[in-house]
Each structure stands twice: as C-alpha cells, then as structure tokens.
Short mmCIF file of C-alpha atoms and ligand atoms in Angstrom, two decimals:
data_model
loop_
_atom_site.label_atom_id
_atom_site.label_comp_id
_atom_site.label_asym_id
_atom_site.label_seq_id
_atom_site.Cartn_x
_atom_site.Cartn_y
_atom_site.Cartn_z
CA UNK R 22 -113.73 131.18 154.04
CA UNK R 23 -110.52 131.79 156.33
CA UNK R 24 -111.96 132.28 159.88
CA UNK R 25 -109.93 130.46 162.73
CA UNK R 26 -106.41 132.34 161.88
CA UNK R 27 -104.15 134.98 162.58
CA UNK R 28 -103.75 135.68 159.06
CA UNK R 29 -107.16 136.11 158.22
CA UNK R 30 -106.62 140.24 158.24
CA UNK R 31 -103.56 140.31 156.37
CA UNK R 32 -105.39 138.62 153.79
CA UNK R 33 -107.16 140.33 150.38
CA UNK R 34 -110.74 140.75 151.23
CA UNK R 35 -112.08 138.85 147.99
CA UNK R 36 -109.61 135.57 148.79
CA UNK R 37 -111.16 135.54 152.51
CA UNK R 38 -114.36 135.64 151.21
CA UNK R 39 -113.32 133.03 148.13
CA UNK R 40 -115.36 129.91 147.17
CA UNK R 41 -113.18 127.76 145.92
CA UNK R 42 -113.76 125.60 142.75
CA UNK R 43 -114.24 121.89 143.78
CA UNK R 44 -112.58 119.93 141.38
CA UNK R 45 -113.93 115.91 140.38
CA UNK R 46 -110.74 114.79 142.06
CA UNK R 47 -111.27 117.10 145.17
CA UNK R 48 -114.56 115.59 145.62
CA UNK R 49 -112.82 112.49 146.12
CA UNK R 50 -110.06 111.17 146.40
CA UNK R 51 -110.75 107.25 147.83
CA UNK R 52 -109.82 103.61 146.43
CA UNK R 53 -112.91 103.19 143.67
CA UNK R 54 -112.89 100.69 140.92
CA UNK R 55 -113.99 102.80 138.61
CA UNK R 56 -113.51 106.75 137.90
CA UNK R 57 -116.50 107.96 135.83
CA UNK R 58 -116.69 111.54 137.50
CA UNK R 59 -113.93 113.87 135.46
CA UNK R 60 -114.53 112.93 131.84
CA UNK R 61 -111.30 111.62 131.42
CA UNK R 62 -110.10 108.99 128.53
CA UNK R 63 -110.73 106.15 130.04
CA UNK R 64 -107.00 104.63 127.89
CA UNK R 65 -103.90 107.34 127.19
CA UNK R 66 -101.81 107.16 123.82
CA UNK R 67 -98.52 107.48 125.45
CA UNK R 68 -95.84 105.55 127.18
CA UNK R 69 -96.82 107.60 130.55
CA UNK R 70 -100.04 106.86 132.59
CA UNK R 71 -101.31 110.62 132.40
CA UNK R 72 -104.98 109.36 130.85
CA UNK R 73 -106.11 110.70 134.94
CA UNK R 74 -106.07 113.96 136.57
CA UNK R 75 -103.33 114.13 139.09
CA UNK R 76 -104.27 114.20 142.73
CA UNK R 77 -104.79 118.18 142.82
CA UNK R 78 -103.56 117.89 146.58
CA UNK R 79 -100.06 115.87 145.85
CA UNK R 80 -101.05 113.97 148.46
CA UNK R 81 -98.68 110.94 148.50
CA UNK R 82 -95.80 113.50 147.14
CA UNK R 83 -96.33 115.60 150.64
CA UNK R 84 -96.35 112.65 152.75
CA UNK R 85 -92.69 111.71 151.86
CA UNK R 86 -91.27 115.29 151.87
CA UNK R 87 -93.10 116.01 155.25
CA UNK R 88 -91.27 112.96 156.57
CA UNK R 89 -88.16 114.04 155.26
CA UNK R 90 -88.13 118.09 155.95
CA UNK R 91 -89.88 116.80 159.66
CA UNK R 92 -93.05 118.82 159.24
CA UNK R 93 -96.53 117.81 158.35
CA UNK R 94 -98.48 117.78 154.84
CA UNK R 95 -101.15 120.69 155.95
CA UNK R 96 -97.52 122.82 156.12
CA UNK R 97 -96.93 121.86 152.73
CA UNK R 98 -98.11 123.55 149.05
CA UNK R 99 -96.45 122.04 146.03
CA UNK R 100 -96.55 124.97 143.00
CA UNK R 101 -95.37 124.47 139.64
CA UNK R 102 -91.84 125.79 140.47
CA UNK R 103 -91.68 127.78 143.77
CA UNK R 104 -92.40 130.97 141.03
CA UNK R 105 -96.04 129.52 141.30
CA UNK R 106 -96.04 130.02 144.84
CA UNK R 107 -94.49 133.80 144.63
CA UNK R 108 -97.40 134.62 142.74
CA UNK R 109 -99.84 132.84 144.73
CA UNK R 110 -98.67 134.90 147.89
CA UNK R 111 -98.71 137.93 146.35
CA UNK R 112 -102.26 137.84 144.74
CA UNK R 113 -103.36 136.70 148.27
CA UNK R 114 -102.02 139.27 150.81
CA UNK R 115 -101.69 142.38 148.57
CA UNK R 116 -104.27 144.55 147.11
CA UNK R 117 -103.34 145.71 143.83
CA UNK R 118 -102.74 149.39 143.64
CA UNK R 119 -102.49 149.84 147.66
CA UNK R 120 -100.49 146.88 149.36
CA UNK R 121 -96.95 146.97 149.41
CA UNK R 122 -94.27 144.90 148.92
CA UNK R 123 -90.63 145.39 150.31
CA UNK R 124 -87.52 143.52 148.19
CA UNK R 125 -83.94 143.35 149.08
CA UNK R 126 -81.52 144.45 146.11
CA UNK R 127 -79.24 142.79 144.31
CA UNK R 128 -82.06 139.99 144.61
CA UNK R 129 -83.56 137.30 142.42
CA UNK R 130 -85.84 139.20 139.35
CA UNK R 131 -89.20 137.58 139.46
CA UNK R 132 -90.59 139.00 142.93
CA UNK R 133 -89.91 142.57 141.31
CA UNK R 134 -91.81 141.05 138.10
CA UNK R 135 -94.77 139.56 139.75
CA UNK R 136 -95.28 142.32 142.04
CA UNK R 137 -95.29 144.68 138.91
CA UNK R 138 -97.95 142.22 137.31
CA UNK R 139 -99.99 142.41 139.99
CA UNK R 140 -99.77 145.82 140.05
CA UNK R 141 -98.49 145.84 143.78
CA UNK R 142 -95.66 148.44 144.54
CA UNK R 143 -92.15 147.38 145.51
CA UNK R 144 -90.26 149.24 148.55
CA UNK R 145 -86.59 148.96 147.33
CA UNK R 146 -84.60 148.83 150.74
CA UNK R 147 -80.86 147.42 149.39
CA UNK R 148 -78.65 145.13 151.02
CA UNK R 149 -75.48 147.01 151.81
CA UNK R 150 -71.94 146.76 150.66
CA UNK R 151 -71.11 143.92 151.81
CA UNK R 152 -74.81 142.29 151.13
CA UNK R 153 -75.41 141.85 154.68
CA UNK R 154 -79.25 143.09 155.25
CA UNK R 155 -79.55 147.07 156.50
CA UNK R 156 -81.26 145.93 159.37
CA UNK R 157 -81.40 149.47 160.48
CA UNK R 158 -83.43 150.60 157.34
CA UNK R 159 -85.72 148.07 157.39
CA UNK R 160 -86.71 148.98 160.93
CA UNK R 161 -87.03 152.34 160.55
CA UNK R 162 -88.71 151.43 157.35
CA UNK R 163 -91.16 149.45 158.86
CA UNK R 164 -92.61 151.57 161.39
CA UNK R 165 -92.47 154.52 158.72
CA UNK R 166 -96.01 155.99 159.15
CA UNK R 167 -96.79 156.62 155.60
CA UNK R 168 -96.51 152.95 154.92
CA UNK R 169 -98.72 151.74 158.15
CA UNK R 170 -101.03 148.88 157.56
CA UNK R 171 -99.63 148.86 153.22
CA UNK R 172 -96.68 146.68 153.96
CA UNK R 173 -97.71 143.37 153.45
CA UNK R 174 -94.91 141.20 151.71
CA UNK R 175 -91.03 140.97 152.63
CA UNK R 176 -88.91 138.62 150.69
CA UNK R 177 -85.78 137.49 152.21
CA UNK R 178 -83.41 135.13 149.78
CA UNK R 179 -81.21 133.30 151.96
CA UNK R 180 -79.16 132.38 150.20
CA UNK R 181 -79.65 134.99 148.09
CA UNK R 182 -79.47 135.09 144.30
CA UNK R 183 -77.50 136.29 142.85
CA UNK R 184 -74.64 137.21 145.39
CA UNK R 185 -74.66 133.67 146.71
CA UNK R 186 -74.63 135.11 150.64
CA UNK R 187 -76.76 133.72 153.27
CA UNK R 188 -78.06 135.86 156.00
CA UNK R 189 -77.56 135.08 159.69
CA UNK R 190 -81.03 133.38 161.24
CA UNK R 191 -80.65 136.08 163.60
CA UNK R 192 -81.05 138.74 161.47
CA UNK R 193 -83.74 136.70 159.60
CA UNK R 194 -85.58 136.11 163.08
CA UNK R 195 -85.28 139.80 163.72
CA UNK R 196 -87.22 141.12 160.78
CA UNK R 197 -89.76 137.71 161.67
CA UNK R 198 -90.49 139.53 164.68
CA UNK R 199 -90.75 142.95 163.60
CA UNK R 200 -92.47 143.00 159.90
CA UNK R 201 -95.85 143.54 160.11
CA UNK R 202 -96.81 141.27 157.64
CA UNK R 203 -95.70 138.36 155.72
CA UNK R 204 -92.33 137.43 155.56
CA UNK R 205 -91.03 135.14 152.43
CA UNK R 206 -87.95 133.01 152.93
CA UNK R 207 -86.76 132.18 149.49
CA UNK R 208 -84.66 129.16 150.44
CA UNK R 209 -83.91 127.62 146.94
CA UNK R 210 -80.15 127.49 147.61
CA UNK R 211 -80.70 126.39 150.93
CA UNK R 212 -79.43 122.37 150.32
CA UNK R 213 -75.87 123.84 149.37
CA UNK R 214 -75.32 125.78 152.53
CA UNK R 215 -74.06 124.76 155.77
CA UNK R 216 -75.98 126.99 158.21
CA UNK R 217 -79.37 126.23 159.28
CA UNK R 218 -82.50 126.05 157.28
CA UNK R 219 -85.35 128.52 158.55
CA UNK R 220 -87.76 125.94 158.05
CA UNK R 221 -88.46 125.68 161.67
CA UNK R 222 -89.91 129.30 162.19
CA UNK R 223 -92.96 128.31 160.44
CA UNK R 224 -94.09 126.25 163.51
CA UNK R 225 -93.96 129.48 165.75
CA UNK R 226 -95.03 132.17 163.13
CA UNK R 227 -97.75 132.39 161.27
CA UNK R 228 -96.30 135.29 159.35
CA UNK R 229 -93.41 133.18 157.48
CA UNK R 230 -93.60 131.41 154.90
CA UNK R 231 -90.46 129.27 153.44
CA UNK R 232 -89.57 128.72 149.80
CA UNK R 233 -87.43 126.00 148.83
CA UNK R 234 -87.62 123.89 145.23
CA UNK R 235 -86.76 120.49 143.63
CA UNK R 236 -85.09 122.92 140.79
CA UNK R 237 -81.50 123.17 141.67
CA UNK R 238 -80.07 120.63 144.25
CA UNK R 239 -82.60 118.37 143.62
CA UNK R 240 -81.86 118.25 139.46
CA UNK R 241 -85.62 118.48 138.54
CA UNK R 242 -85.94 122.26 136.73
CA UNK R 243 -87.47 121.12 134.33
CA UNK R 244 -90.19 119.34 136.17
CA UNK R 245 -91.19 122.70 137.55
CA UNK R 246 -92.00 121.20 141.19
CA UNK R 247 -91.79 123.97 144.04
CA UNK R 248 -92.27 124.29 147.73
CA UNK R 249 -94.05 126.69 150.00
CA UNK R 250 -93.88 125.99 153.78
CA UNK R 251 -96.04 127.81 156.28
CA UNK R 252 -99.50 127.41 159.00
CA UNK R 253 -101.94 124.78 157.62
CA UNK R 254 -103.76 128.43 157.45
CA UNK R 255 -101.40 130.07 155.21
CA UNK R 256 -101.50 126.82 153.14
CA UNK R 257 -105.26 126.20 152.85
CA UNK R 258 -105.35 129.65 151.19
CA UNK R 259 -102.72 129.00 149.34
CA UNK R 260 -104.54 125.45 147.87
CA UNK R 261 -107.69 127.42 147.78
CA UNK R 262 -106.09 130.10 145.04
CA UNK R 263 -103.70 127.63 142.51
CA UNK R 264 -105.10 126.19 139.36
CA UNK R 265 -106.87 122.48 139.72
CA UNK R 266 -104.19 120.47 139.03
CA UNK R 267 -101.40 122.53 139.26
CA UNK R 268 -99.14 119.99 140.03
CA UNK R 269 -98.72 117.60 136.87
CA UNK R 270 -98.74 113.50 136.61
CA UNK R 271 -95.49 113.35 135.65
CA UNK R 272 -94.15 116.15 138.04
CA UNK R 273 -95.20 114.12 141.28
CA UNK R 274 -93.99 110.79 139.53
CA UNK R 275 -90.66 112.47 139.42
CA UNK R 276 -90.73 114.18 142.42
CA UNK R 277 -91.63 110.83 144.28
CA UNK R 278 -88.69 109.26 142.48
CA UNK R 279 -86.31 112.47 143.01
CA UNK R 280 -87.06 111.11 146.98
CA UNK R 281 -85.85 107.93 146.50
CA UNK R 282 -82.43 108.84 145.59
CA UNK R 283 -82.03 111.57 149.24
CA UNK R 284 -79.04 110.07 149.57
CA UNK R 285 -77.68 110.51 146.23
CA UNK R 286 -78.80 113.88 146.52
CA UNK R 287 -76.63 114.35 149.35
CA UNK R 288 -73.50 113.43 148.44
CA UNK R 289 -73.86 115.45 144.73
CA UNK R 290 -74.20 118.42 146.67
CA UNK R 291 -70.85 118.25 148.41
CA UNK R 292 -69.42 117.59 145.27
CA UNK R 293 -70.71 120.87 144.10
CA UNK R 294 -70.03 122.53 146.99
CA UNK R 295 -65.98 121.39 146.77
CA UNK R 296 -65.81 122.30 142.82
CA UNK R 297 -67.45 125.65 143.89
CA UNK R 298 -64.45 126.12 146.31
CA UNK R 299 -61.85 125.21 143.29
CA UNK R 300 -64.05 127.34 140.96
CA UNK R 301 -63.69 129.89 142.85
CA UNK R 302 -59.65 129.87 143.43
CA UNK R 303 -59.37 129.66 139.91
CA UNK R 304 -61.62 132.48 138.74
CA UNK R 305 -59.69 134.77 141.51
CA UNK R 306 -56.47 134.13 140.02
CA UNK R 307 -57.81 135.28 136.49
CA UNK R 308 -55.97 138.91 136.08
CA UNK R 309 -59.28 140.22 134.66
CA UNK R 310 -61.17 138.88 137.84
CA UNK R 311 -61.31 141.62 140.43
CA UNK R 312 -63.24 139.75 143.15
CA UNK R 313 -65.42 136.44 143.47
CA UNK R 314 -68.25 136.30 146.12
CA UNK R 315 -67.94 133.94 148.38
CA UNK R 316 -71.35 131.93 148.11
CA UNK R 317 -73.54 128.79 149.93
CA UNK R 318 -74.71 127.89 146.70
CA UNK R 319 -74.58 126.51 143.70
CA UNK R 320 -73.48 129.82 141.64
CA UNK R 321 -70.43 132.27 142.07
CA UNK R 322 -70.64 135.88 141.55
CA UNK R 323 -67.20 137.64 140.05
CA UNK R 324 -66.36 141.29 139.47
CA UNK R 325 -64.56 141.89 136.09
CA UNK R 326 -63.15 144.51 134.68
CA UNK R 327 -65.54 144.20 131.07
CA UNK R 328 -69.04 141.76 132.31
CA UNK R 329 -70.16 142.16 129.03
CA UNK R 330 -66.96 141.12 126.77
CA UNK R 331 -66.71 138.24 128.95
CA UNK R 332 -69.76 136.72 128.38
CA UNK R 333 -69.54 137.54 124.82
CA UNK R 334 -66.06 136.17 124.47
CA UNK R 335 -67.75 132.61 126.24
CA UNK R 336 -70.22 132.78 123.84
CA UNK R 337 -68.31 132.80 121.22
CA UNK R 338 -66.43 129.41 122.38
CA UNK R 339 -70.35 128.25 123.60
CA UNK R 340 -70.28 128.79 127.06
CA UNK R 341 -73.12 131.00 128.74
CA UNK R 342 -73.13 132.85 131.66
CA UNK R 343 -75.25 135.38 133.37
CA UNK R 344 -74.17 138.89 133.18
CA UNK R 345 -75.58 140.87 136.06
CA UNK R 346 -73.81 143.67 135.76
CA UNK R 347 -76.80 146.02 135.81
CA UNK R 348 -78.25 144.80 139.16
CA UNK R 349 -77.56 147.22 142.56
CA UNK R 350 -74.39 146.70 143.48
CA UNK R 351 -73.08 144.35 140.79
CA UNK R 352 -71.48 146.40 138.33
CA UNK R 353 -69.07 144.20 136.45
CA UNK R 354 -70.37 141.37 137.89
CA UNK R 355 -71.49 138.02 136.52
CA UNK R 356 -73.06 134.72 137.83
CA UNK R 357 -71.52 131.12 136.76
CA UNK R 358 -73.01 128.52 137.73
CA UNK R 359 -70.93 125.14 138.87
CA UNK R 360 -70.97 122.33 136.59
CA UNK R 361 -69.89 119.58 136.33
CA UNK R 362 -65.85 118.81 136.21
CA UNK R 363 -65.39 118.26 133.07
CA UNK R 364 -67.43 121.56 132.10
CA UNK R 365 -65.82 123.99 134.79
CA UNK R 366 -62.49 122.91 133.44
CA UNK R 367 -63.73 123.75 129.84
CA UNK R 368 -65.01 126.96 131.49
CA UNK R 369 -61.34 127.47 133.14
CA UNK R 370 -59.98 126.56 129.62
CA UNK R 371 -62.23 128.96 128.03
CA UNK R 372 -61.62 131.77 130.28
CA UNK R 373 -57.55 131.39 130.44
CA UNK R 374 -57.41 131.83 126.40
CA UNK R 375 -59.43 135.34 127.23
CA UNK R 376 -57.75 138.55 127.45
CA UNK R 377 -59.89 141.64 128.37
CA UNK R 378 -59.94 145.35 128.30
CA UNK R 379 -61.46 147.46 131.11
CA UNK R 380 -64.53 148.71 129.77
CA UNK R 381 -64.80 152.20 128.59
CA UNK R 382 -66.94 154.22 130.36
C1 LIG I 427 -84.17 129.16 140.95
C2 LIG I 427 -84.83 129.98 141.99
C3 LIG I 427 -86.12 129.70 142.42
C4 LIG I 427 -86.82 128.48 141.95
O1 LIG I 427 -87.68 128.58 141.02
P1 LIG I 427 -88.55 127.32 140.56
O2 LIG I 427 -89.76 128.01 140.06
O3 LIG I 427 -88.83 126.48 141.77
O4 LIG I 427 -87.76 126.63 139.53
C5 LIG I 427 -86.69 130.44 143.45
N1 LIG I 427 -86.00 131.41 144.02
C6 LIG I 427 -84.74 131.71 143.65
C7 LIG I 427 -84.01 132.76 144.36
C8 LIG I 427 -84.13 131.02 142.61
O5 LIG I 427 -82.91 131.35 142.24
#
C-alpha cells in the first residue's frame, strides 16, 4: 500500500490498495550456495545461463545506469521496452471509463493504442503548424471544468516521433507546473539531440515521469529493455504492477554489456547525427520533396508530393519506409530513418531513379 506520497491520490484506488505478488526471487535476493526456492532446472540446455529467474528488480543493471544518468536505482523501472512502462502508467493512474488522458498530435501511435485498450479516453489537443506545443490550449484545456479531477495522463515526446522536433524545457516545465496530473516525457530520441535531457525534473516533481530506451541509440530493439524515471514513489508502484520477471536473463546481460561500450555509443551517435544532416540536404534537393523536417533524432520527416507511390516505388527496389501521411498534420509525409552510409546512399540511389506524380485527389 502507497501511503507516504504525493501521488498516492492520483493513483487508481485498487493499485493503492494492491498486494503485490512476492515472487521466490523477491523473497531473496542474497549470496546462497544453493537456490532450491523457485523450482527452477537446476542445469539449462542452451549456450546461455537462463536455467534461473532473472533478478525481478534488475538490480545490478540499475546500479550502472543510475551511475551513468546521475540518479539513483529507487528512480529507476526497467520495462520490457519503454511500451511496458506506457502501459504500466496508464493502468495505474487512470480509471477505465472515467480518467483521462491528453496526447499531442502528430505523436508516436501506441499511447493512443494503450489508452484505447484500457479503455481510458484520449483528449486530442494538436501541436500546431509548426509542431511547437499550443501552450495556450493546453492551459485553457486544463483548467476546463468539465474535465476537473479526469485528467490524469499528459504525454509529451520530446523529441517527438514522428516530426523529429524537440520542445523547449521551458515549455515542457510549464505544462510540469500546471497539469494536474501526471506528466510523461517520452525521451526515446533524447541521446541524438543536443538540448538538455528533462531527466532532472524528476528530482523536484513528483508528477513527471521520464521515458527513455536502450532501443534506438543504444542498438538493443530487439532486446526490448526500457526506462521509466520518476519518485522512488512513482517507481515502487510501478515495480508493484509489472509481471515477475519482466525483465529477461538475457535482456540485463545485454543491457549490462550495451554499458560497457558508453563510449562507443557516443561517438555512433554523432555519426548519425552528421549523415542525418547530409540525408537531409539530399532528400531536399529531390524535385518531388517539398519539405524535410528538421529533426534531433535519428529519423527525418519529408513532405512529397505522392507518400504513398514513394514508398511503393522503394519497395519495389527493397527499401522500406514509413508512410505517415495520414497522421495530423503530415499529409504527404513520410519517416526515413538514418542508416548506415552505405544504405542512405542506396536510399539516395533509389530515390534519384524515382520520378513521381502529384497524387490525385
Ligand atoms: C521507439 C520509441 C519508443 C521505444 O519503445 P521501446 O518499447 O523501448 O522499444 C518509445 N517512444 C517513442 C516515441 C518511440 O519512438
């Protein structure tokens, strides 16, 4: 049971009141010569030592990234993919069929799709033209009395997916101080931009709660190891709710390893971030290119004149990008991701033997 927190009554009334399963592993966790308590195997058949449970806590895996992100463990959940932690949040704060949950069109899909599954309403307030946040909707928004007390979830994608923009930490620290309830920083494109992380706002507020993932800069997607940031409160609850052993064996092996090679890391990312830069020249000189996005990640967005003949017309010489064409704002648009040198000059290849048609409307 939550008692000691601020967040206690913005959370569901059945997760306050939760008893959480103890798992074998969460009974303890010490140095013993022998495990006889979780009816493992005592041998495994494969070449990877995942005979044991993992430790359900990540323990060791925390440790290093609380070292390197200058936080501490208890401000740490590790999800399978941050898309384990979306869900997590949302069954926790919102009441199905009452609690609300505000999004930020053009935006990443799956808060829209786990909100729906969990049957919690979305508040559609959209960025504006120039996908800068309507900071002057959202206030008015928020104090809106037919929503009072409903409004429990805001997610903020800085930067955002899939325009590629990230919003000032002003304006971020501005909604922070005037949402009534929990505000989601979705920072999975956060390692390829220059500004500032909003990690840091999670020591002051107990209301925010920052996303980030070993999925993109990191090179571990399909690992599946996410990030939640927040109070030791927000992330008891949040260990309270996930499955057992959510995190797998091999997942924290990889993760610990992914650690290892920071450095590496590092310097990979500003060689994304210069052949996004090229990328981008290049698209913008294509005569069916209308406009490409400038972006702090890892993606571009580009307005065509036809989204849908170019990605089939990729296709056809095996290259796949994301049409998003039929997200707010985006019409004509698609997202390419930046790969490596050789493959964005196959893309630029690829794309310079195209000739398109304005679509028909
Ligand atoms: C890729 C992505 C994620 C990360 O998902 P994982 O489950 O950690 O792989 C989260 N948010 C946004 C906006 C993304 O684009």
């Amino acid at each position: 049971m939550i008692q000691d927190s601020g967040i206690a009554s913005l959370l569901r009334k059945n997760i306050r009141l939760l008893k959480p399963y103890a798992s074998a592993r969460n009974e303890y966790s010490g140095d013993a010569r022998i495990f006889l308590d979780a009816n493992e195997n005592y041998r495994g058949f494969t070449s990877h030592q995942v005979n044991r449970y993992p430790d359900p806590l990540q323990r060791e895996l925390k440790e290093k990234l609380a070292a390197l992100r200058g936080c501490t463990p208890h401000q740490i959940f590790l999800g399978n993919g941050s898309d384990e932690a979306i869900d997590l949040i949302i069954r926790a704060f919102a009441e199905p069929g009452s609690d609300k949950a505000v999004i930020m069109p053009p935006t990443y899909g799956v808060y829209q799709v786990f909100a729906d599954l969990n049957d919690i309403e979305t508040i559609r307030m959209p960025l504006q033209e120039d996908f800068s946040l309507d900071l002057e909707g959202l206030s008015i928004l928020f104090e809106h009395r037919d929503f009072a007390g409903d409004l429990k979830l805001l997610f903020v994608c800085s930067p955002n997916n899939p325009t590629g923009n990230a919003f000032p930490h002003g304006d971020i620290l501005r909604l922070v101080n005037s949402f009534p309830g929990i505000v989601v920083i979705d920072e999975a494109y956060q390692d390829f931009h220059d500004g500032p992380s909003n990690l840091s706002l999670i020591e002051k507020y107990s209301n925010v709660i920052v996303l980030q993932t070993f999925s993109k800069a990191w090179g571990m997607a399909g690992a599946r190891v996410g990030m939640a940031y927040g109070s030791p409160e927000i992330i008891r609850v949040l260990n309270t709710i996930k499955y057992p052993y959510n995190v797998s064996v091999l997942s924290q092996q990889a993760a610990l390893e992914a650690l290892d090679h920071a450095e590496e890391v590092v310097r990979e990312i500003d060689v994304i971030r210069e052949a996004r830069e090229k990328l981008s020249r290049s698209l913008a000189e294509l005569p069916y290119v209308e406009k490409v996005y400038p972006s702090e990640a890892n993606f571009l967005l580009v307005k065509t004149i036809h989204a849908a003949g170019l990605c089939s017309s990729l296709k056809q010489q095996g290259i796949i990008i994301r049409n998003r064409e039929h997200e707010y704002r985006c019409s004509g648009c698609v997202r390419i991701t930046v790969g490596s040198s050789e493959e964005n000059r196959m893309l630029l290849d690829a794309l310079q033997s195209i000739t398109l048609e304005k679509e028909r409307t």
